[in-house]
Rosetta silent file (secondary structure, phi, psi, omega in degrees, C-alpha in Angstrom):
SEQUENCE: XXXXXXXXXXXXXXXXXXXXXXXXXXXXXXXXXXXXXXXXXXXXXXXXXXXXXXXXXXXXXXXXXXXXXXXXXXXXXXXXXXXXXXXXXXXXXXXXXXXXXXXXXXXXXXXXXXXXXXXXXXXXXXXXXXXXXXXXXXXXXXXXXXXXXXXXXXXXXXXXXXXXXXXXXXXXXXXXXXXXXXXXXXXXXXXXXXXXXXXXXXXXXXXXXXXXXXXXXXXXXXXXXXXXXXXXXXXXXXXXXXXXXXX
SCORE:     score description
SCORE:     0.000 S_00000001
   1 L     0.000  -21.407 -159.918  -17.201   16.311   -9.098 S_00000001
   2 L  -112.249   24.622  149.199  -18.148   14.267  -12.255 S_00000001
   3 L   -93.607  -27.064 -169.616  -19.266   17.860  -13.766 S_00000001
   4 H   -92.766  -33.066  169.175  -16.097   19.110  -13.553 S_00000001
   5 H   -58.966  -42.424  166.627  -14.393   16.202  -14.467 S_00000001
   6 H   -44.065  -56.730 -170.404  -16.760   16.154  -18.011 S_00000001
   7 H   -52.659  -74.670 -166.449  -15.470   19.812  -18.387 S_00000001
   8 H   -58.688  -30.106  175.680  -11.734   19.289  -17.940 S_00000001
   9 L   -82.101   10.841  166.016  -12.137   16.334  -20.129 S_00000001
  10 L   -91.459   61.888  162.044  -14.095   17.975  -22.967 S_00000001
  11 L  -135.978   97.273 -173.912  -11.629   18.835  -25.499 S_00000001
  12 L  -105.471 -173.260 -160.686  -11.421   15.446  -26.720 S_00000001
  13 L   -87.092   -9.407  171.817   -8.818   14.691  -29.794 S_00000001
  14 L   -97.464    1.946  161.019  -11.596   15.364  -32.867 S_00000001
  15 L   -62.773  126.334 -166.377  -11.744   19.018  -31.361 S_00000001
  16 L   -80.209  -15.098 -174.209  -10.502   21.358  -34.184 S_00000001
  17 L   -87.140    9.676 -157.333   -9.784   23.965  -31.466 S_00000001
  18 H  -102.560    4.429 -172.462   -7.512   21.732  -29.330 S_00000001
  19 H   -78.715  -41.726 -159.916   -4.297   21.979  -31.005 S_00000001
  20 H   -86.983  -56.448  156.484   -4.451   25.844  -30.452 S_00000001
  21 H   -32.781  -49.022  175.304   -5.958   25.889  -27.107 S_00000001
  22 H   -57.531  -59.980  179.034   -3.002   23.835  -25.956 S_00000001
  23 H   -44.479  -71.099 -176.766   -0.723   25.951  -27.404 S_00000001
  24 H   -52.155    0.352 -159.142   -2.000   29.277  -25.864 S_00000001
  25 H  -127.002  -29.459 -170.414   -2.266   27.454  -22.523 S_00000001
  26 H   -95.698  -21.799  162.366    0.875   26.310  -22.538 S_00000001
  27 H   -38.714  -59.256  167.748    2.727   29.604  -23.875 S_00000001
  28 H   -62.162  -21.508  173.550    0.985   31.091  -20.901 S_00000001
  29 H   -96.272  -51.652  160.708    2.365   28.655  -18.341 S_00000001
  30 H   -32.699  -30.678  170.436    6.253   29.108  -19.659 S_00000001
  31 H   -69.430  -85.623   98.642    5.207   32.971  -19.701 S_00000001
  32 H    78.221  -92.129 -133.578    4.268   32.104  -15.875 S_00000001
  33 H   -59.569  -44.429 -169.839    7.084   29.995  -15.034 S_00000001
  34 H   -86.491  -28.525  147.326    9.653   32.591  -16.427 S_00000001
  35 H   -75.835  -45.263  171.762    8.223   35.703  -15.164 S_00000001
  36 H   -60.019  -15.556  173.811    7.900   34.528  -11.727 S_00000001
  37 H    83.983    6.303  179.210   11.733   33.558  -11.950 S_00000001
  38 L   -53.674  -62.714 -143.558   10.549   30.137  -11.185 S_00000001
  39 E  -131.238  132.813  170.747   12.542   28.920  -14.597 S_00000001
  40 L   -78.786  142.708  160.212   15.917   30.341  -16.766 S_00000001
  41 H   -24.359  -45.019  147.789   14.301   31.033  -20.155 S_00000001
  42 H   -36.112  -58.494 -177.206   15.718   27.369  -21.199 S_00000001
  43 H   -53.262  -59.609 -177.653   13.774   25.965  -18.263 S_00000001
  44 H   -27.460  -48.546  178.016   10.826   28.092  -19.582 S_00000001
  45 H   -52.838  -59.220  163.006   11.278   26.130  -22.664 S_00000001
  46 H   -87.467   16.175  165.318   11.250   22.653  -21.488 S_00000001
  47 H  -106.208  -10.262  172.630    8.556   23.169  -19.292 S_00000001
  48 L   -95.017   15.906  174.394    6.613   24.407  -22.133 S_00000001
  49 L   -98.056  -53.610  176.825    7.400   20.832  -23.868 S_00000001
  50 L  -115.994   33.928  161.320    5.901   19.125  -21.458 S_00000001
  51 L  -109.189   23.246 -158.571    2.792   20.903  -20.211 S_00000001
  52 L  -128.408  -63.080 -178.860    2.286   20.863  -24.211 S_00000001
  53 L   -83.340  -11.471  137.375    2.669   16.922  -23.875 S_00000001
  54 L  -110.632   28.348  107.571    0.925   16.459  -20.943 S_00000001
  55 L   -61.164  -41.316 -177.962   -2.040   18.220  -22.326 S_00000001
  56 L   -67.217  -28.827 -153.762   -2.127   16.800  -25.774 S_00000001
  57 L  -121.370  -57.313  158.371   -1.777   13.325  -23.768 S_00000001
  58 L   -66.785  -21.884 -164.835   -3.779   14.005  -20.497 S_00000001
  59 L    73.141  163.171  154.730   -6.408   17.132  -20.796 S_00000001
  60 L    -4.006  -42.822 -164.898   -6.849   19.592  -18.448 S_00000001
  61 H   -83.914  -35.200  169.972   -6.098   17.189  -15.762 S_00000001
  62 H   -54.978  -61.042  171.595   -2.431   16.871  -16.942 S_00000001
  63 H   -56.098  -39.762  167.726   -1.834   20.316  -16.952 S_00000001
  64 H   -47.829  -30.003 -152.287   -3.269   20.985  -13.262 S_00000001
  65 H   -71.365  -47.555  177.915   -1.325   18.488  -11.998 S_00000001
  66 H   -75.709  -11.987 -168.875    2.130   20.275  -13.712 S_00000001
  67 H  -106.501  -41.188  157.587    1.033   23.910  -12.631 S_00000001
  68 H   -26.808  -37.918 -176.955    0.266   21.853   -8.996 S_00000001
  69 H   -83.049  -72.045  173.911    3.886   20.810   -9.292 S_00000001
  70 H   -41.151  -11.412  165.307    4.923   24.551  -10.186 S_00000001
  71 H   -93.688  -45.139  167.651    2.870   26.343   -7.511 S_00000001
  72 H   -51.406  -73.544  153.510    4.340   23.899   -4.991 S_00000001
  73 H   -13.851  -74.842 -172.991    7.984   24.195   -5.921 S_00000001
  74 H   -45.023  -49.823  175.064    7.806   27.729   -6.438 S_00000001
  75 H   -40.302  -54.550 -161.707    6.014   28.257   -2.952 S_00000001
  76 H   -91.848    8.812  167.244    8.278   26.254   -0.957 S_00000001
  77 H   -88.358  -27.973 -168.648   11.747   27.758   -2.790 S_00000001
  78 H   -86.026  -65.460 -175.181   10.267   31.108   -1.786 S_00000001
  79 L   -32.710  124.204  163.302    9.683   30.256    1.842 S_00000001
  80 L    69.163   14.448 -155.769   12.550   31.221    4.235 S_00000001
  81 H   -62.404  -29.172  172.752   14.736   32.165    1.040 S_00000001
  82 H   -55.148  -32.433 -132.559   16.732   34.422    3.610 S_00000001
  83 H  -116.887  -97.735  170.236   17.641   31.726    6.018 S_00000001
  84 H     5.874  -77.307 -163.344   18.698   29.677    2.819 S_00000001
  85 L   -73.686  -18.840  150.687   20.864   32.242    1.287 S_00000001
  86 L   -40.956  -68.391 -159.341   22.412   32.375    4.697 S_00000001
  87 L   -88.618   -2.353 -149.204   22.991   28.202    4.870 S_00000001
  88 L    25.840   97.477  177.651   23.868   28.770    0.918 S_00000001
  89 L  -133.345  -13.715 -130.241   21.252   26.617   -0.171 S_00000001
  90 L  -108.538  151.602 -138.306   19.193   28.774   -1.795 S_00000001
  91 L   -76.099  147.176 -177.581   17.818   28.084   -5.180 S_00000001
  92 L   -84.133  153.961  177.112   19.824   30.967   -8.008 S_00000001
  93 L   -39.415  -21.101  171.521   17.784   33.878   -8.697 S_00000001
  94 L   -95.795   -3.851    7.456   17.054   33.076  -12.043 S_00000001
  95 L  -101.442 -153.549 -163.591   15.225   29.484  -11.268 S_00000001
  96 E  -105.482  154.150 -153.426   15.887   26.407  -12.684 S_00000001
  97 L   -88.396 -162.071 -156.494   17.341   25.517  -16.152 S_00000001
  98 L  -108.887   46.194  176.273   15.711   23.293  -18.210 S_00000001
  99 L   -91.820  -49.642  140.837   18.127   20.247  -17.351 S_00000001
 100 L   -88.386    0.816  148.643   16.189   20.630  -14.077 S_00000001
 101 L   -57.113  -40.108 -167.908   13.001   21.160  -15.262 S_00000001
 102 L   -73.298  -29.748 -179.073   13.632   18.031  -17.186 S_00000001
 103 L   -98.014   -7.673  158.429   15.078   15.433  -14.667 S_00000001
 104 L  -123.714   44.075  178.731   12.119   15.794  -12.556 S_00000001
 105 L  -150.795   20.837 -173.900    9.144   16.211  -15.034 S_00000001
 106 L   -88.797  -67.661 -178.798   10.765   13.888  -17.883 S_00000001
 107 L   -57.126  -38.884  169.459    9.116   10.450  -16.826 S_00000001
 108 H   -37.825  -76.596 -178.568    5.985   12.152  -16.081 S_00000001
 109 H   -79.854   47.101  166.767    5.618   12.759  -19.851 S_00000001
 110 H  -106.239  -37.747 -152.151    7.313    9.694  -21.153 S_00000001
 111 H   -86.195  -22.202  168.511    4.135    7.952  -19.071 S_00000001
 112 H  -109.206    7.342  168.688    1.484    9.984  -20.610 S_00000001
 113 H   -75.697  -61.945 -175.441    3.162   10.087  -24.425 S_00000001
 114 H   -36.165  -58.471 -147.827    2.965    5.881  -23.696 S_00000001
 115 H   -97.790  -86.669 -159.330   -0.744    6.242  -22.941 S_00000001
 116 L   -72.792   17.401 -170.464   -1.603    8.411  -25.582 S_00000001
 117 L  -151.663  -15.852  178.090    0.555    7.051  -28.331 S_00000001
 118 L  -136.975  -52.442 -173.110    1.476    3.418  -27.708 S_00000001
 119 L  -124.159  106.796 -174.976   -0.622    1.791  -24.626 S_00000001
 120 L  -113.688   94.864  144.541   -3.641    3.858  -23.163 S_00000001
 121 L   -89.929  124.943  168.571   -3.598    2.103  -20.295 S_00000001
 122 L   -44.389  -31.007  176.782   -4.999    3.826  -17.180 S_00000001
 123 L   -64.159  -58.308 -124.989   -2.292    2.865  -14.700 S_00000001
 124 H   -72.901  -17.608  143.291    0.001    4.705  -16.827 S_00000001
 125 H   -71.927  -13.267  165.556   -1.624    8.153  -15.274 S_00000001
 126 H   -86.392  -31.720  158.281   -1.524    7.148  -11.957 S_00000001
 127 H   -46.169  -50.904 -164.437    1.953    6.461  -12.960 S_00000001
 128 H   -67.908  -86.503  179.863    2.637   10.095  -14.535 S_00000001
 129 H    -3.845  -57.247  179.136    0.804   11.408  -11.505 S_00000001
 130 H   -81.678   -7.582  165.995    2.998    9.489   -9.142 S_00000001
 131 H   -63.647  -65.043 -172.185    6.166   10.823  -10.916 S_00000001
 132 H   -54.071  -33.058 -159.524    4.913   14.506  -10.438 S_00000001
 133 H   -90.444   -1.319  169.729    4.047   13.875   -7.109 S_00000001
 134 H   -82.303  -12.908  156.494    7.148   12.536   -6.066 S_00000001
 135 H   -57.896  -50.938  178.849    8.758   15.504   -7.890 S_00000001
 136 H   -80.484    1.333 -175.639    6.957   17.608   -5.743 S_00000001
 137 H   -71.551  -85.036 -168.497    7.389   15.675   -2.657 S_00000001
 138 H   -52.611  -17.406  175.143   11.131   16.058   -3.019 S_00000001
 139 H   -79.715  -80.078  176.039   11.506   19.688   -4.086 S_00000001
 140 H   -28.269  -62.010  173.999    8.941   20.487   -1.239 S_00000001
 141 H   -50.943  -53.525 -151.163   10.685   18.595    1.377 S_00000001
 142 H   -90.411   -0.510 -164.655   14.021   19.575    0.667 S_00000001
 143 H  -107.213   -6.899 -169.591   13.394   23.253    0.239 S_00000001
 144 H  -117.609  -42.927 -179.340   10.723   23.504    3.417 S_00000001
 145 H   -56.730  -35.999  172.148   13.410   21.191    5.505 S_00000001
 146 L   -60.275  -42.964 -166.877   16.120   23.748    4.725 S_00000001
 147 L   -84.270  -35.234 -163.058   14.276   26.687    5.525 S_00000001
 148 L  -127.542   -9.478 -149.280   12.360   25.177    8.507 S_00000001
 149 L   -98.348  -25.985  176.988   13.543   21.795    9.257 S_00000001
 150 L    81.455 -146.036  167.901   16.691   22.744   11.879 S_00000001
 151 L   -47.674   73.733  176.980   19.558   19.727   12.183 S_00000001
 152 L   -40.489  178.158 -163.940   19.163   17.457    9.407 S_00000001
 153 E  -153.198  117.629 -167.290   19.938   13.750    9.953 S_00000001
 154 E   -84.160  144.918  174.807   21.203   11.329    6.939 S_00000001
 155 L   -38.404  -48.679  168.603   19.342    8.878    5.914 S_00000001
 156 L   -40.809  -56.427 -168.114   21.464    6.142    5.805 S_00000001
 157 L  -133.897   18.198 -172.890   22.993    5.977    9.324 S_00000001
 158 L    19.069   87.072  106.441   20.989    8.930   11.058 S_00000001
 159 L  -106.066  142.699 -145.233   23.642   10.941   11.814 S_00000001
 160 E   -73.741  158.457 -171.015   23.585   14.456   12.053 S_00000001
 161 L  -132.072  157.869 -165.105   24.738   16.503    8.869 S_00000001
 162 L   -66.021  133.142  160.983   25.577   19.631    7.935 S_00000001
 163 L   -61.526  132.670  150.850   21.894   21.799    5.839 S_00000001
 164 L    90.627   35.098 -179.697   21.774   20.768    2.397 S_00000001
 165 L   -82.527  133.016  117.882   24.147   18.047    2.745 S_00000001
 166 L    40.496   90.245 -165.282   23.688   15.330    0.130 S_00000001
 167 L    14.210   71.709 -179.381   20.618   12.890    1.428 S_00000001
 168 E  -138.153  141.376 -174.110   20.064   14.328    4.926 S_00000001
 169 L  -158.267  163.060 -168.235   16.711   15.141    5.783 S_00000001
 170 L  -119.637 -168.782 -144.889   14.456   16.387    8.842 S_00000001
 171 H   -94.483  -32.188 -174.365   10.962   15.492   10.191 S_00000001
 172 H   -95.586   14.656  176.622    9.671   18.594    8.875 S_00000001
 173 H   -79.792  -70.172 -153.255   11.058   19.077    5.450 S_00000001
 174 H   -54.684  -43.850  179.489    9.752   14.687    4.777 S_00000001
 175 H   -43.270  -55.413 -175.510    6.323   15.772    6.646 S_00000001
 176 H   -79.574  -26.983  163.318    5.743   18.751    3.836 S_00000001
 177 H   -70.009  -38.806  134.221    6.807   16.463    1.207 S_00000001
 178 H    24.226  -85.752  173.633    4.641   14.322    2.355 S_00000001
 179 H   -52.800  -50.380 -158.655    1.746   16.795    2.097 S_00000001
 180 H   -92.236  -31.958  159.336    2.817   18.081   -1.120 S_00000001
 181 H   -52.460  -24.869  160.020    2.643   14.547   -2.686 S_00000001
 182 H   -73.717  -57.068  175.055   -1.101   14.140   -1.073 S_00000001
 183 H   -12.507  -69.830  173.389   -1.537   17.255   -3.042 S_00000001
 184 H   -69.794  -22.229 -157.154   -0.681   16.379   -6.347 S_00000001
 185 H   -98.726  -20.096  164.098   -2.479   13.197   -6.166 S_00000001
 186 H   -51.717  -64.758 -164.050   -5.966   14.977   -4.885 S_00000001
 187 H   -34.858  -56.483 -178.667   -5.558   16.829   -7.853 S_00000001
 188 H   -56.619  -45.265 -155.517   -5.540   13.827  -10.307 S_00000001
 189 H   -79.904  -60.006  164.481   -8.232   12.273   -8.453 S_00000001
 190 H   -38.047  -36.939 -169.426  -10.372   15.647   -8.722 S_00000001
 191 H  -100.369   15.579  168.837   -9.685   16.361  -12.239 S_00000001
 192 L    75.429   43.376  162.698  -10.761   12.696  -13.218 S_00000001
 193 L   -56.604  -73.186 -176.560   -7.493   11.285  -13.861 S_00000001
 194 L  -140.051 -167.958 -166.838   -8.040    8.218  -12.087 S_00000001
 195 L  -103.451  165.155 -178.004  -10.497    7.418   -9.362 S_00000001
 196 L   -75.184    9.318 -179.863  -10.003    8.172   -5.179 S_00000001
 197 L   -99.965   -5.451  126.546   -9.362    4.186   -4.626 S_00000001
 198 L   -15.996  -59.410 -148.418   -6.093    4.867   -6.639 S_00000001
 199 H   -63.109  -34.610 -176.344   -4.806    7.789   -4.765 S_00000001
 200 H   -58.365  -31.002  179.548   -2.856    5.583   -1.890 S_00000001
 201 H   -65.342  -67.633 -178.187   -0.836    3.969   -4.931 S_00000001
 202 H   -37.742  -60.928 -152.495   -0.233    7.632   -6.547 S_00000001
 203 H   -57.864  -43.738 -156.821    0.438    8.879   -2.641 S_00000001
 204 H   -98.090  -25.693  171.228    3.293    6.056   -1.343 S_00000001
 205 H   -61.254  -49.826 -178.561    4.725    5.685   -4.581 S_00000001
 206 H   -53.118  -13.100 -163.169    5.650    9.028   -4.805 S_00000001
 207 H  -116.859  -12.349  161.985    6.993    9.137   -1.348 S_00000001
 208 H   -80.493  -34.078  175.830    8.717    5.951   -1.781 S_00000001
 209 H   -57.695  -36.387 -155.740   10.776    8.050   -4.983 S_00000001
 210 H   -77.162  -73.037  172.350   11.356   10.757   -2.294 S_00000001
 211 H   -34.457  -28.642  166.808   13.016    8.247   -0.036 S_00000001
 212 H   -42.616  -77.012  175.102   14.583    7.090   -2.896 S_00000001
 213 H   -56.487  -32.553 -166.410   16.016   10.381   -3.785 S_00000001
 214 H   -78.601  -39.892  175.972   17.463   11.087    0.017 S_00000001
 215 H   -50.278  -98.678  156.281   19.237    7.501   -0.442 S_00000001
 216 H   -14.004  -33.941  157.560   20.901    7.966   -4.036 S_00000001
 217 H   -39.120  -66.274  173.242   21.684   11.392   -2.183 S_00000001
 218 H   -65.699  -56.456  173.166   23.459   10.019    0.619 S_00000001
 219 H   -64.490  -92.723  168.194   25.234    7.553   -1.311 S_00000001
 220 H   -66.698  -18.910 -172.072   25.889    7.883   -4.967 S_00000001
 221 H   -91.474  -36.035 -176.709   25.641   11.666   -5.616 S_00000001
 222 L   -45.215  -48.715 -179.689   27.579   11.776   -2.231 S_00000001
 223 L  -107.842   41.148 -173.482   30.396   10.291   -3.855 S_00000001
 224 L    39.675   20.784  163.193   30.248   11.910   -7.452 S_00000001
 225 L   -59.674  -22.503 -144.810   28.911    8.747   -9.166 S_00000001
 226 L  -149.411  128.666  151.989   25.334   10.527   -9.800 S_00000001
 227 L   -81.504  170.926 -158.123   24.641   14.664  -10.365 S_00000001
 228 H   -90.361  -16.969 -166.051   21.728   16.029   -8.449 S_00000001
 229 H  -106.849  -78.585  167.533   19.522   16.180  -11.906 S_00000001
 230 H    18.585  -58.655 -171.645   20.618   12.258  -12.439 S_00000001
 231 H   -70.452  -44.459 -175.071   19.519   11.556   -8.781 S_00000001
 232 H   -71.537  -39.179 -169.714   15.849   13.246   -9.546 S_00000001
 233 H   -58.679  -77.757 -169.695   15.232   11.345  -12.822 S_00000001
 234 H   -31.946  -49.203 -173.387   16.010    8.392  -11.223 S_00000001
 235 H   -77.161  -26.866  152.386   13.917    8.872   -8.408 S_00000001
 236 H   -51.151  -43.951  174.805   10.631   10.132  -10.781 S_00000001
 237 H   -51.456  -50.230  168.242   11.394    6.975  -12.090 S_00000001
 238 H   -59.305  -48.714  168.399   11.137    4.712   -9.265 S_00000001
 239 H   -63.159  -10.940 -174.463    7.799    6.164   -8.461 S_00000001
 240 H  -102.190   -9.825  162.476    6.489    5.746  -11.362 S_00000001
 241 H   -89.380    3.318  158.922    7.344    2.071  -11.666 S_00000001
 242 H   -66.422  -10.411 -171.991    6.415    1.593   -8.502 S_00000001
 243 H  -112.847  -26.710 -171.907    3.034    3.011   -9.134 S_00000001
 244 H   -82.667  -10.916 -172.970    2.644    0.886  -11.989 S_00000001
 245 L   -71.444  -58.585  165.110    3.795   -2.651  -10.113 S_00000001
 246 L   -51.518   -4.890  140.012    0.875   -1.596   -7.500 S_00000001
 247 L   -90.101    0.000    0.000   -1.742   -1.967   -9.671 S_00000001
């Protein structure tokens, strides 16, 4: 594990090749994101901003973590897309623009530009980390809960709700967010982000955002105080101060 971690971590910042290496790496994951329909060309755009900034600021290990968040999303948006377009739930055909690329992958890279430009402090990647994974917690859940999950239930007052209502959520959409928030947080912990005595910070923060998110759902977005990209930021947010309070 500590060979691979040396690897993703050799392209250190006096490498003359690392400007351009980034670049080509991250061209190819916005080529990615927008051929798979994952992303509107806009999305494409800001998603190439910040796997470009959390390379430049993380290494290799940044970038797994965001193509971890993008293979999750994508997967679980795919899953059951029939049943979805049925319930109208279902994500539009061209993916998402880069408002919502941005409101849940925005804090990530405010938390590694801070580490690699103002404080390089260590929490602040278990921070970034716990932002992505509660992005992917919350995508995952709500998109495997739709598809799979049967009567949702709102958070607030468990009563039953309507699919895709506003912070209502079932056992198995929060189980697979769950999951996909252990996910992301392996990852860091593989690609020598932070260490595996960490990961439980990365892991509940993120899943504390997701709870987070179903709340601010039920409540403020419920009543048109908060938009649904508003609702995400905010909730990347919580996990990530939440990850940093925990250390």
């Amino acid at each position: 594990m500590q060979g691979l971690a040396d690897f993703l971590t050799s392209f250190g910042p006096s490498s003359p090749l690392k400007c351009w290496f980034f670049a080509a790496l991250t061209a190819v994951f916005a080529g990615l994101g927008r051929a798979v329909r994952g992303v509107t060309t806009a999305g494409a755009i800001a998603g190439g901003a910040v796997c470009f900034a959390l390379l430049w600021s993380a290494g290799i290990g940044g970038f797994l973590l965001l193509l971890t968040v993008f293979v999750l999303t994508w997967i679980s948006t795919s899953l059951g897309r029939a049943q979805k377009i049925r319930l109208g739930t279902a994500e539009a055909r061209a993916g998402r623009d880069a408002l919502q690329v941005l409101a849940n992958l925005a804090a990530a890279a405010t938390c590694a530009l801070v580490f690699a430009f103002v404080w390089p402090d260590q929490r602040l990647l278990i921070a970034m980390t716990a932002a992505l994974a509660e992005a992917a917690a919350d995508t995952v859940s709500s998109e495997i809960g739709q598809a799979f999950g049967g009567s949702p239930r709102l958070v607030t007052n468990w009563n039953k709700a309507a699919t895709g209502t506003n912070g209502a959520i079932t056992l198995a959409g929060t189980l697979a967010g769950v999951a996909g928030g252990l996910t992301v947080g392996i990852v860091g912990v593989v690609t020598g982000l932070f260490a595996w005595r960490a990961l439980p910070v990365c892991v509940v923060s993120g899943v504390v955002g997701m709870i987070a998110d179903s709340f601010l759902g039920a409540t403020l977005e419920s009543r048109g105080l908060l938009g649904n990209n508003a609702v995400n930021f905010i909730s990347t947010v919580v996990a990530a101060v939440i990850a940093l309070n925990l250390q």
